Tab-separated table of C-alpha atoms in Angstrom:
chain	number	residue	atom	x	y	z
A	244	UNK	CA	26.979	-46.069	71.572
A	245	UNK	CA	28.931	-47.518	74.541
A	246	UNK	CA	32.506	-45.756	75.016
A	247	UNK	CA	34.898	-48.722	75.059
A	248	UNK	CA	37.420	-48.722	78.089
A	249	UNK	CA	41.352	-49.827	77.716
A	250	UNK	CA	42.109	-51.651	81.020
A	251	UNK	CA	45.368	-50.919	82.643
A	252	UNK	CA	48.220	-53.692	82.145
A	253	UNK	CA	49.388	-56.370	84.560
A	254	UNK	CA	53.117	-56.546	84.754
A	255	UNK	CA	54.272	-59.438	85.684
A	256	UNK	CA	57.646	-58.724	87.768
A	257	UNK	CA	59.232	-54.894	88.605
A	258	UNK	CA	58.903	-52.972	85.134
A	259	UNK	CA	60.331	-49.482	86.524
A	260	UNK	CA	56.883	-47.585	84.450
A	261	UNK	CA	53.115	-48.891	83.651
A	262	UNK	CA	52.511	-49.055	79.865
A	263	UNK	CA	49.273	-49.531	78.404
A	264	UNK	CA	48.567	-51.629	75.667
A	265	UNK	CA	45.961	-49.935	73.111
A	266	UNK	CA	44.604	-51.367	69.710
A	267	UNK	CA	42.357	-49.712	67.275
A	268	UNK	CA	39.458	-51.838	65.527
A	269	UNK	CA	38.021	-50.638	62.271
A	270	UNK	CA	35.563	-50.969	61.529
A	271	UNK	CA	33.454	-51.386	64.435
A	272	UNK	CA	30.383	-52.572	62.760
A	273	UNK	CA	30.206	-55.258	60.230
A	274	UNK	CA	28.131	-57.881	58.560
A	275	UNK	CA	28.884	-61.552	58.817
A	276	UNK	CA	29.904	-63.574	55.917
A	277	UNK	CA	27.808	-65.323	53.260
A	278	UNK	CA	27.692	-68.983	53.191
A	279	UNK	CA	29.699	-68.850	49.456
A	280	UNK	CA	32.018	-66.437	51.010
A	281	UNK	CA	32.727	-69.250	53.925
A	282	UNK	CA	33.781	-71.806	50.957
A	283	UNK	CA	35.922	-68.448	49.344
A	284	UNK	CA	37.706	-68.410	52.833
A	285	UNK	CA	38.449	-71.624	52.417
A	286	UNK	CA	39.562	-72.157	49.362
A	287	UNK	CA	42.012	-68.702	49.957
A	288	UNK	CA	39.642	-66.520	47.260
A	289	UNK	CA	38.625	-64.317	49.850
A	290	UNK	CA	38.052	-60.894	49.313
A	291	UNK	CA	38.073	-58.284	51.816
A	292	UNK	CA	34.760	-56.219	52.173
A	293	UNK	CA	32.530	-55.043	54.804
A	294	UNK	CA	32.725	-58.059	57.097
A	295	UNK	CA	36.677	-57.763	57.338
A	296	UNK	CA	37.533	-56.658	61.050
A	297	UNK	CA	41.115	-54.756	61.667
A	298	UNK	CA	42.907	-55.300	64.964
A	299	UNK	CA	45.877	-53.433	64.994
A	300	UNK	CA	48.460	-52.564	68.478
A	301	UNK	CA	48.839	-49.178	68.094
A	302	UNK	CA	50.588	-48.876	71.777
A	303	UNK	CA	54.164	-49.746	70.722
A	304	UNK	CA	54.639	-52.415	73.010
A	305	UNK	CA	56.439	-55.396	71.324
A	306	UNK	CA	56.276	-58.754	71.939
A	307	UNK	CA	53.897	-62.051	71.211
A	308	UNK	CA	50.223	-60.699	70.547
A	309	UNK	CA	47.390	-63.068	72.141
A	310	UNK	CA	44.134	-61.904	71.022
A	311	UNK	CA	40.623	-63.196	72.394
A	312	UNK	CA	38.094	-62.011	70.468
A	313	UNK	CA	34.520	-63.004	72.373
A	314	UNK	CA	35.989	-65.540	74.784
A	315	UNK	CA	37.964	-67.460	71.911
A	316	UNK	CA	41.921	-67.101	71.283
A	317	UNK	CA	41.444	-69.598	67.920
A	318	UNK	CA	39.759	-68.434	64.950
A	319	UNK	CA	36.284	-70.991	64.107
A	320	UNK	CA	32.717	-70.720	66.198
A	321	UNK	CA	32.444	-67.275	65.564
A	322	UNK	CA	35.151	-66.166	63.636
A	323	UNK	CA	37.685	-66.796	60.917
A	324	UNK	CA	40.952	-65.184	60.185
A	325	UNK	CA	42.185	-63.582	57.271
A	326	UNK	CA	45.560	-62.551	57.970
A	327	UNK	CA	48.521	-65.257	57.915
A	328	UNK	CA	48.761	-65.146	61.675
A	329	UNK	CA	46.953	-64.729	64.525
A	330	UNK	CA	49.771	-63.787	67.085
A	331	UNK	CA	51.206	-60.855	65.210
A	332	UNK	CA	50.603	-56.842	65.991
A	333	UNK	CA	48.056	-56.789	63.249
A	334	UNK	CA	45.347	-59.444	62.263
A	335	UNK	CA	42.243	-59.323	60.273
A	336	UNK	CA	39.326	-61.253	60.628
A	337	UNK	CA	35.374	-62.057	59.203
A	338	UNK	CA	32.613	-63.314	61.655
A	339	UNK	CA	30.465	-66.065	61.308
A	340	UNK	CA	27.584	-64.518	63.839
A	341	UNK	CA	25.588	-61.688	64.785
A	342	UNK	CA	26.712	-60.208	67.901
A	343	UNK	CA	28.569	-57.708	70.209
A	344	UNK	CA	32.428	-58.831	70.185
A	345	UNK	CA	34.973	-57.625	72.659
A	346	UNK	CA	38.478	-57.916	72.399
A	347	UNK	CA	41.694	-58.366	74.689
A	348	UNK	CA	45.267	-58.268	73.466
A	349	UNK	CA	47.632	-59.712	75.847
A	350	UNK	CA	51.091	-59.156	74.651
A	351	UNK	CA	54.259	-60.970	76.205
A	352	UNK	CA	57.906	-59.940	75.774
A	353	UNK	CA	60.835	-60.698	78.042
A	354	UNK	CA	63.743	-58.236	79.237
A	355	UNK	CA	67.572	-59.527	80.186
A	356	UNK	CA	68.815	-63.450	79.868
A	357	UNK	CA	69.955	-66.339	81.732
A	358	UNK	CA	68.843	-66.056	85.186
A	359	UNK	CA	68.133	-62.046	84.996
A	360	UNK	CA	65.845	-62.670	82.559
A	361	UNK	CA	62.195	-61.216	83.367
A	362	UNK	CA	58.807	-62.094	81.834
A	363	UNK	CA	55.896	-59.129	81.346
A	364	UNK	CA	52.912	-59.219	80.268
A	365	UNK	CA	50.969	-55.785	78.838
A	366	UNK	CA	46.624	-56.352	78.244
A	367	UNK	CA	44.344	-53.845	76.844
A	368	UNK	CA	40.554	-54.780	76.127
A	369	UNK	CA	37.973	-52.915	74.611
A	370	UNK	CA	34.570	-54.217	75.810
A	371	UNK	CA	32.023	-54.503	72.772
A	372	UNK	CA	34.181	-53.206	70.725
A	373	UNK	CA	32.439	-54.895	67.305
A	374	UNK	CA	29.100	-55.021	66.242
A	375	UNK	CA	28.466	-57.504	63.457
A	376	UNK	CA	24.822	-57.020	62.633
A	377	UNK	CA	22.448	-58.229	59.969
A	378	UNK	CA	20.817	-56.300	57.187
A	379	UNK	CA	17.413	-57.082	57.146
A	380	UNK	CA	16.563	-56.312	53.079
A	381	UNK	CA	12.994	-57.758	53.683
A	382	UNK	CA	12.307	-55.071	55.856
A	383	UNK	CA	14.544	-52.638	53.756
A	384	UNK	CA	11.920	-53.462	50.626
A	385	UNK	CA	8.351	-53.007	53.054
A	386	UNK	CA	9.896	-49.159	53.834
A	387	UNK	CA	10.733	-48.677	50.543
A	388	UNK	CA	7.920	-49.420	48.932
A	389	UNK	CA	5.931	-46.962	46.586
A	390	UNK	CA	3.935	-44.877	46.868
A	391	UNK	CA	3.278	-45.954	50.526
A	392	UNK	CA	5.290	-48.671	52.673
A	393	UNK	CA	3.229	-51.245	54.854
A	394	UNK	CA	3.569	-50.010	58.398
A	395	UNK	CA	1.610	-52.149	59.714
A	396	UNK	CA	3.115	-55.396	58.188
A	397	UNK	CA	6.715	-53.773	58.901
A	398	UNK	CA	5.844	-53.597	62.668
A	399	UNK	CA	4.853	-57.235	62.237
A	400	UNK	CA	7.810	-58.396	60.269
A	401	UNK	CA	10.166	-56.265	62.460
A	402	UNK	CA	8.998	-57.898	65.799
A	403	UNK	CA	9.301	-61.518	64.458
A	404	UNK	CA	13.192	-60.506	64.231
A	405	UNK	CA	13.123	-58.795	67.133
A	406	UNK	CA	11.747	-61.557	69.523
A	407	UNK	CA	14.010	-64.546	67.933
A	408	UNK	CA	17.089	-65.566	70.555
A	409	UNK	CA	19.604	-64.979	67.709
A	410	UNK	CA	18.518	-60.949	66.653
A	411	UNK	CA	17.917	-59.504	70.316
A	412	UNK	CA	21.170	-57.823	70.106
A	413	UNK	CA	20.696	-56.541	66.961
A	414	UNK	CA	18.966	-52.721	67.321
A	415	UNK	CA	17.775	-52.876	63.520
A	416	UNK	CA	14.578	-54.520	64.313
A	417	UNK	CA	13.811	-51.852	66.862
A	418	UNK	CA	14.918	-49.183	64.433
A	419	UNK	CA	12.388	-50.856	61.540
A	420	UNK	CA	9.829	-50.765	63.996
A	421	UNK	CA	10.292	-47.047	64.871
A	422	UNK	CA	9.688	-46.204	61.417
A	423	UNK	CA	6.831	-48.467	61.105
A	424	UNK	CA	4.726	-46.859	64.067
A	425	UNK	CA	6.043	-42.940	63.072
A	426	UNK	CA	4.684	-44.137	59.613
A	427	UNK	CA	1.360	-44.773	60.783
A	428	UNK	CA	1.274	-41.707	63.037
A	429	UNK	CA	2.450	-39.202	60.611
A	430	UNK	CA	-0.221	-40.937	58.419
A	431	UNK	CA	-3.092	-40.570	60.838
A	432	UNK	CA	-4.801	-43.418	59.652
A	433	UNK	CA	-6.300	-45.393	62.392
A	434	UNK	CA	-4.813	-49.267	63.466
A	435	UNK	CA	-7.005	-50.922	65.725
A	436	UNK	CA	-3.868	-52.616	66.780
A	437	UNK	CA	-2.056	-49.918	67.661
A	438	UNK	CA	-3.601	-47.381	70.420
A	439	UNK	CA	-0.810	-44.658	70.498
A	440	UNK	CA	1.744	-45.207	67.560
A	441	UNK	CA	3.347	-41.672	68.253
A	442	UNK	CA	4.987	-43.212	71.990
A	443	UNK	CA	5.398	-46.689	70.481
A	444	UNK	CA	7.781	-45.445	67.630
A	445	UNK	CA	9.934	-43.218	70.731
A	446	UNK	CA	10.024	-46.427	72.731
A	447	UNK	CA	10.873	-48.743	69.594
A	448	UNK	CA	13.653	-46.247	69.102
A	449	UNK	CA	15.069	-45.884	72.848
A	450	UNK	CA	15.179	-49.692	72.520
A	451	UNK	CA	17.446	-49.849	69.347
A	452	UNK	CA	19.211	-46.703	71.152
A	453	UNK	CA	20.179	-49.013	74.166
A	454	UNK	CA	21.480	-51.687	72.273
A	455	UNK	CA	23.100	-49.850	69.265
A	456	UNK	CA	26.645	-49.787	71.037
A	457	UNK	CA	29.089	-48.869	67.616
A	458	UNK	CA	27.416	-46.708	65.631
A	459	UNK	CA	24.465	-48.648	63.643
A	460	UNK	CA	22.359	-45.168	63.458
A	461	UNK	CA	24.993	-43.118	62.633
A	462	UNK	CA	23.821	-44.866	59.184
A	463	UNK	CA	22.605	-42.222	56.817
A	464	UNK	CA	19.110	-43.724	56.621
A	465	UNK	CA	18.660	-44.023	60.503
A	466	UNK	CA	20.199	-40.804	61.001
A	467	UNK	CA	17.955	-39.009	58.302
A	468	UNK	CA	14.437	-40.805	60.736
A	469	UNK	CA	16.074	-40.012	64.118
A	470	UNK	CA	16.279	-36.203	62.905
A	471	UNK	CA	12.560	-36.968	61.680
A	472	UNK	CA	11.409	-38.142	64.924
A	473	UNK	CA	13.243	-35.789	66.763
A	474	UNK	CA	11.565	-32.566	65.327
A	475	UNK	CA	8.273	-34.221	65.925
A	476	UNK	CA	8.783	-34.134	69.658
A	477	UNK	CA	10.435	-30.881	70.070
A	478	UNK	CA	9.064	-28.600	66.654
A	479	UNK	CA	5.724	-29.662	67.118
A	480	UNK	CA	5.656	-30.541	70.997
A	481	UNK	CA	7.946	-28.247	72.834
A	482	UNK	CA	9.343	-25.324	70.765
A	483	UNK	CA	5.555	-24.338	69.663
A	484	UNK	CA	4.563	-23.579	73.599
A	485	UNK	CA	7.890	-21.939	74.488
A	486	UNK	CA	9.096	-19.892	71.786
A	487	UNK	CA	7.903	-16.318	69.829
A	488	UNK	CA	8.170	-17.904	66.307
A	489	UNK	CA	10.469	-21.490	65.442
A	490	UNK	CA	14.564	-20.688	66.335
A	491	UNK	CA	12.830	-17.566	68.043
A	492	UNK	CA	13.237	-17.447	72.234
A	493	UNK	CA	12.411	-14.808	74.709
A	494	UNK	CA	12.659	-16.208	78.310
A	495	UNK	CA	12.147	-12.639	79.781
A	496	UNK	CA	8.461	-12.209	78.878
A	497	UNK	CA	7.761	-16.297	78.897
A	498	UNK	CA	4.523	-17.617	80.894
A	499	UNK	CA	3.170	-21.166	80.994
A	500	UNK	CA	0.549	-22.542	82.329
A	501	UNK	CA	0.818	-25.670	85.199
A	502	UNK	CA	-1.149	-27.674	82.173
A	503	UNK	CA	1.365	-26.630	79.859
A	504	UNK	CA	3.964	-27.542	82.153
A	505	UNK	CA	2.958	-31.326	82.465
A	506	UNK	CA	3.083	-31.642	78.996
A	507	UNK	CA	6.297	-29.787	78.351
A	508	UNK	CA	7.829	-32.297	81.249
A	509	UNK	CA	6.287	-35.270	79.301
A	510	UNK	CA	7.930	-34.434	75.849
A	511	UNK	CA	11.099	-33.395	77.029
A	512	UNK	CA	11.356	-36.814	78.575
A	513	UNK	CA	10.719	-38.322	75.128
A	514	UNK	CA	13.188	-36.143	73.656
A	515	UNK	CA	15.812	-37.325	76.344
A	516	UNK	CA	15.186	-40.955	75.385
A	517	UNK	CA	15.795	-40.535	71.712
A	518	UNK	CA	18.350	-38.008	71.262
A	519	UNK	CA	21.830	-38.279	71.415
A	520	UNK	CA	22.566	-34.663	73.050
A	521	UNK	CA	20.398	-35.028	76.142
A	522	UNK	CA	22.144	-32.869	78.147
A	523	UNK	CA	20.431	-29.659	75.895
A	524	UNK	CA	17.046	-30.732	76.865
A	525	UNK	CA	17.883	-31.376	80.761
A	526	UNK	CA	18.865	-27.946	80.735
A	527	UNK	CA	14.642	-26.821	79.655
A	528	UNK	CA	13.918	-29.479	82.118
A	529	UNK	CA	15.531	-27.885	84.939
A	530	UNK	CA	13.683	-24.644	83.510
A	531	UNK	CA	10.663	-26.097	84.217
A	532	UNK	CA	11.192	-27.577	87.666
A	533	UNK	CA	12.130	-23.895	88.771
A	534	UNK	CA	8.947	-22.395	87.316
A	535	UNK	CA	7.086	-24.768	89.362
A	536	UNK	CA	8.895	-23.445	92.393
A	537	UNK	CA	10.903	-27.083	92.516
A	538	UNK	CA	13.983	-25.205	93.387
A	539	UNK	CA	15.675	-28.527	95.003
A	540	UNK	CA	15.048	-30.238	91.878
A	541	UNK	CA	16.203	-27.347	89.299
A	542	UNK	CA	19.200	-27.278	90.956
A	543	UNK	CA	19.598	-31.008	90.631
A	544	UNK	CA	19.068	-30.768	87.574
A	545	UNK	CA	21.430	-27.838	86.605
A	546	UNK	CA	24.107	-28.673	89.315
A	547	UNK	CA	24.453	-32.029	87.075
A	548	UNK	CA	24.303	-30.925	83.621
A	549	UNK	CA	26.203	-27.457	83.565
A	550	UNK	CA	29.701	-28.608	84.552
A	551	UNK	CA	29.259	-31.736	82.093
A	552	UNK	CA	28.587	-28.781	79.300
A	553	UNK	CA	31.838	-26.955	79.983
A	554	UNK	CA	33.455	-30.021	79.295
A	555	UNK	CA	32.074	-30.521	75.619
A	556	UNK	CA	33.813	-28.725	72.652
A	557	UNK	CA	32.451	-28.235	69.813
A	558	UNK	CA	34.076	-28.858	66.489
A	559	UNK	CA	34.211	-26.344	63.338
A	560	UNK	CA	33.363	-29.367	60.966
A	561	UNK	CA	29.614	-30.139	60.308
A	562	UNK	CA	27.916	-33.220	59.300
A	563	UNK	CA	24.251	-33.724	57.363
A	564	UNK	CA	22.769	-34.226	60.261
A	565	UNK	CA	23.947	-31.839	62.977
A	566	UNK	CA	27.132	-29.957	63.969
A	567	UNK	CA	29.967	-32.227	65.596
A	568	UNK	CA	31.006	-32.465	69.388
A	569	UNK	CA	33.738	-33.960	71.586
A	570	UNK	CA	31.700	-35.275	74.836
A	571	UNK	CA	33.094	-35.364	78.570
A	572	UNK	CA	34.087	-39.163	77.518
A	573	UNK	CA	36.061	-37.892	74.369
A	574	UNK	CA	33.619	-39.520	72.376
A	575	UNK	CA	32.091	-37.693	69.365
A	576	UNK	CA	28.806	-37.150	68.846
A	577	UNK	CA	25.905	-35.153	66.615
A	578	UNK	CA	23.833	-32.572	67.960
A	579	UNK	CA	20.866	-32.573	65.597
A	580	UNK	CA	19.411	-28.797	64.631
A	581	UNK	CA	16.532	-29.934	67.119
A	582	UNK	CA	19.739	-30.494	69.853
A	583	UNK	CA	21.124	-27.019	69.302
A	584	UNK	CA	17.558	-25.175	69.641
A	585	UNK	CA	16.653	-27.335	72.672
A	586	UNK	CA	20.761	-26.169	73.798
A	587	UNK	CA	20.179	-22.560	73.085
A	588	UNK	CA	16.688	-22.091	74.721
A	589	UNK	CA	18.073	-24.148	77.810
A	590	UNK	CA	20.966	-21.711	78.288
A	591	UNK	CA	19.045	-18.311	77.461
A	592	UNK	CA	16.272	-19.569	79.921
A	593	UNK	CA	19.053	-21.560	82.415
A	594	UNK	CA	20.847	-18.098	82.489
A	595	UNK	CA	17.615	-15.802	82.787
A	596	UNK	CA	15.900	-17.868	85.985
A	597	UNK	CA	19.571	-17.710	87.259
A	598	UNK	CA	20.247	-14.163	87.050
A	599	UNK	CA	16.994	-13.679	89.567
A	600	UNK	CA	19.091	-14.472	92.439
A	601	UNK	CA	22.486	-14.580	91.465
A	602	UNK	CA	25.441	-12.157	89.927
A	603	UNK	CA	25.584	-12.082	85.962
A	604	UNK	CA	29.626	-12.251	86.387
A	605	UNK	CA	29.230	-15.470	88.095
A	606	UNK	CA	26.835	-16.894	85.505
A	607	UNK	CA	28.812	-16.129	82.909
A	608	UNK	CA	31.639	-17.868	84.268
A	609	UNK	CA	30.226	-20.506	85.148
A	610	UNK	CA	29.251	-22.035	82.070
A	611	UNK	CA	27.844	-19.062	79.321
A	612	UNK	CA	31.751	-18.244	78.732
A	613	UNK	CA	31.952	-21.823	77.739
A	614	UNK	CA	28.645	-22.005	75.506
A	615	UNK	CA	27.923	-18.845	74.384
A	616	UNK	CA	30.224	-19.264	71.401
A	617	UNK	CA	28.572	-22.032	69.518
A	618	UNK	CA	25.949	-19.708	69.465
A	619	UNK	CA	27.412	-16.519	68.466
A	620	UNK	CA	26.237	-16.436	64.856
A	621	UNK	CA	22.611	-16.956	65.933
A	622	UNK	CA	20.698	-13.151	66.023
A	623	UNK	CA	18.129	-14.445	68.512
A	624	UNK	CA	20.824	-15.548	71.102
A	625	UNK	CA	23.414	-12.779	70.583
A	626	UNK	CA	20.628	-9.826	70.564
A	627	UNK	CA	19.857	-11.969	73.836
A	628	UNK	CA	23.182	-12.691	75.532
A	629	UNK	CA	24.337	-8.965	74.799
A	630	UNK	CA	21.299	-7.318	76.074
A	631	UNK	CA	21.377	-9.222	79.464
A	632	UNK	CA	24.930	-9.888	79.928
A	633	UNK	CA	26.729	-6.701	78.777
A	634	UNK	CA	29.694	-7.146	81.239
A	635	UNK	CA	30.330	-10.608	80.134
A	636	UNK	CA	30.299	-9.269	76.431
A	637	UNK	CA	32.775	-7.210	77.451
């Protein structure tokens, strides 16, 4: 999901102090409207529902609103407008097209009269700030199907929206055809058309990944696969060659072999391109690189992720899906249970290979003062973290 960025204002002549001008948008993913709901527009029997758009100024700067939505200022090509006007500090408005919208609100006031009188002018823009997206129920109907969904004729049907002009923004193609090829892996069943489905659903999914920028599978149904795809890497790829049992670590008696190594590195590069808590996996990366002696690149590797950790908080309410965190960007995110066991053996293995060659007091305030919380309920990693760092305990 792309963080959108408010762009400082231009004032026009001497305002004494900057202000911003900042606007929410809710939602920021939609549908566009229905040829019958066009002629409802029209005809003033419209009805607000999920293809309604909210722009509201919620800086407190008054004045005459301007908004652009896309590069248009007047509501028709790809957008209509519900509200009565388009100028005021509030407007509402339904799309016409699938896209990635981004909006600017320009607003103009004056200060003094006569010939004191001065002219400013505030702007804040969000970039992609909407998503208006299709819905696909043909494809919807092939995964649902009983007792067995097509796979194959979903990966079919999914690329045939995925390669048209108008749906190459759109990441729910990609997403279909993720579940498609993980359907004919989990399967096993043999497709002389497909050679590796396993690494065609991960890149199908990095692809819908890249251009999902608002949130499209934060949806429950792509949320509930990307948890499913994500314990296939790490459960069955990763966790089986480095832990004692699953959610069970001991990186003081851990050996792997070179072999092993390889294809540790190669999953844990999968993982990275589907999930949405990478930094927990870099962390096992940099593990690796210093068990292969790679000490330049470990510390590459943990000289970029561990101050980005100490930023992150994590928040007491939990989702579904995962437990709930405030990024480095303020954005929030969901660490999946495969996130926080990829997170917990990174920093019980991050701070064992450390402790080798530096002080446990520095370690632990470095970044296991910041982390070692979220895990404090966890046996494995408190019988761990009190064992080898008694002072920080105390």
């Amino acid at each position: 999901m792309k963080i959108f960025t408010i762009t400082l204002l231009l004032v026009i002549c001497g305002f004494s102090q900057a202000q911003t001008v900042e606007f929410a948008v809710t939602p920021r993913v939609g549908q566009p409207l229905l040829p019958n709901e066009k002629e409802d527009l029209k005809a003033k029997k419209f009805k607000e529902n999920n293809n309604v758009v909210t722009l509201k100024n919620t800086s407190g700067i008054k004045g005459w609103h301007r908004w652009r939505i896309g590069n248009d200022t007047v509501p028709g090509k790809n957008w209509e407008l519900i509200s009565k006007t388009k100028s005021g500090d509030e407007i509402k408005v339904a799309f016409n097209k699938v896209g990635n919208y981004s909006v600017t609100l320009t607003v103009f006031n004056s200060k003094g009269s006569g010939d004191d009188k001065e002219e400013f002018e505030f702007e804040g823009e969000m970039e992609d700030a909407i998503t208006i997206r299709n819905v696909y129920p043909e494809l919807a109907a092939i995964y649902a199907q009983k007792p067995r969904p097509d796979y194959l004729k979903l990966i079919k049907k999914s690329d045939e929206y995925r390669i048209k002009e108008k749906y190459r923004t759109d990441p729910t193609p990609n997403l279909f055809m993720a579940k498609g090829y993980f359907g004919i892996f989990k399967d096993g069943k043999v497709e002389e058309e497909i050679e590796n489905p396993f690494e065609d659903a991960i890149s199908a999914f990095a692809t819908a990944k890249e251009l999902d920028l608002n949130g499209i599978i934060q949806d429950d149904e792509h949320q509930v696969f990307l948890n499913e795809l994500e314990k296939a890497i790490f459960s069955d790829h990763i966790e089986v060659q480095i832990a004692v049992n699953e959610n069970e670590f001991d990186p003081t008696t851990l050996k792997i072999s070179a072999e092993d190594m390889e294809d540790l590195m190669m999953h844990m590069d999968y993982y990275s391109q589907v999930s949405y808590f990478p930094l927990a996996v870099n962390l096992l990366q940099a593990c690796i690189e210093q068990c292969k002696n790679n000490k330049k690149g470990a510390k590459a590797l943990w000289d970029a992720t561990i101050p980005l950790l100490s930023k992150y908080k994590k928040l007491d309410e939990e989702t579904p899906f995962g437990a709930k965190f405030i990024d480095e960007n303020g954005k929030m995110l969901i660490a999946s249970p495969e996130d926080m066991k990829a997170l917990k053996y990174g920093l019980m293995w991050t701070s064992y290979l450390k402790s080798m060659g530096e002080e446990k007091a520095s370690i632990c305030k470095s970044f296991l003062r910041d982390t070692a919380p979220w895990f404090i309920d966890d046996k494995n990693f408190r019988d761990y973290y009190e064992a080898q760092f008694t002072k920080c305990v105390e």
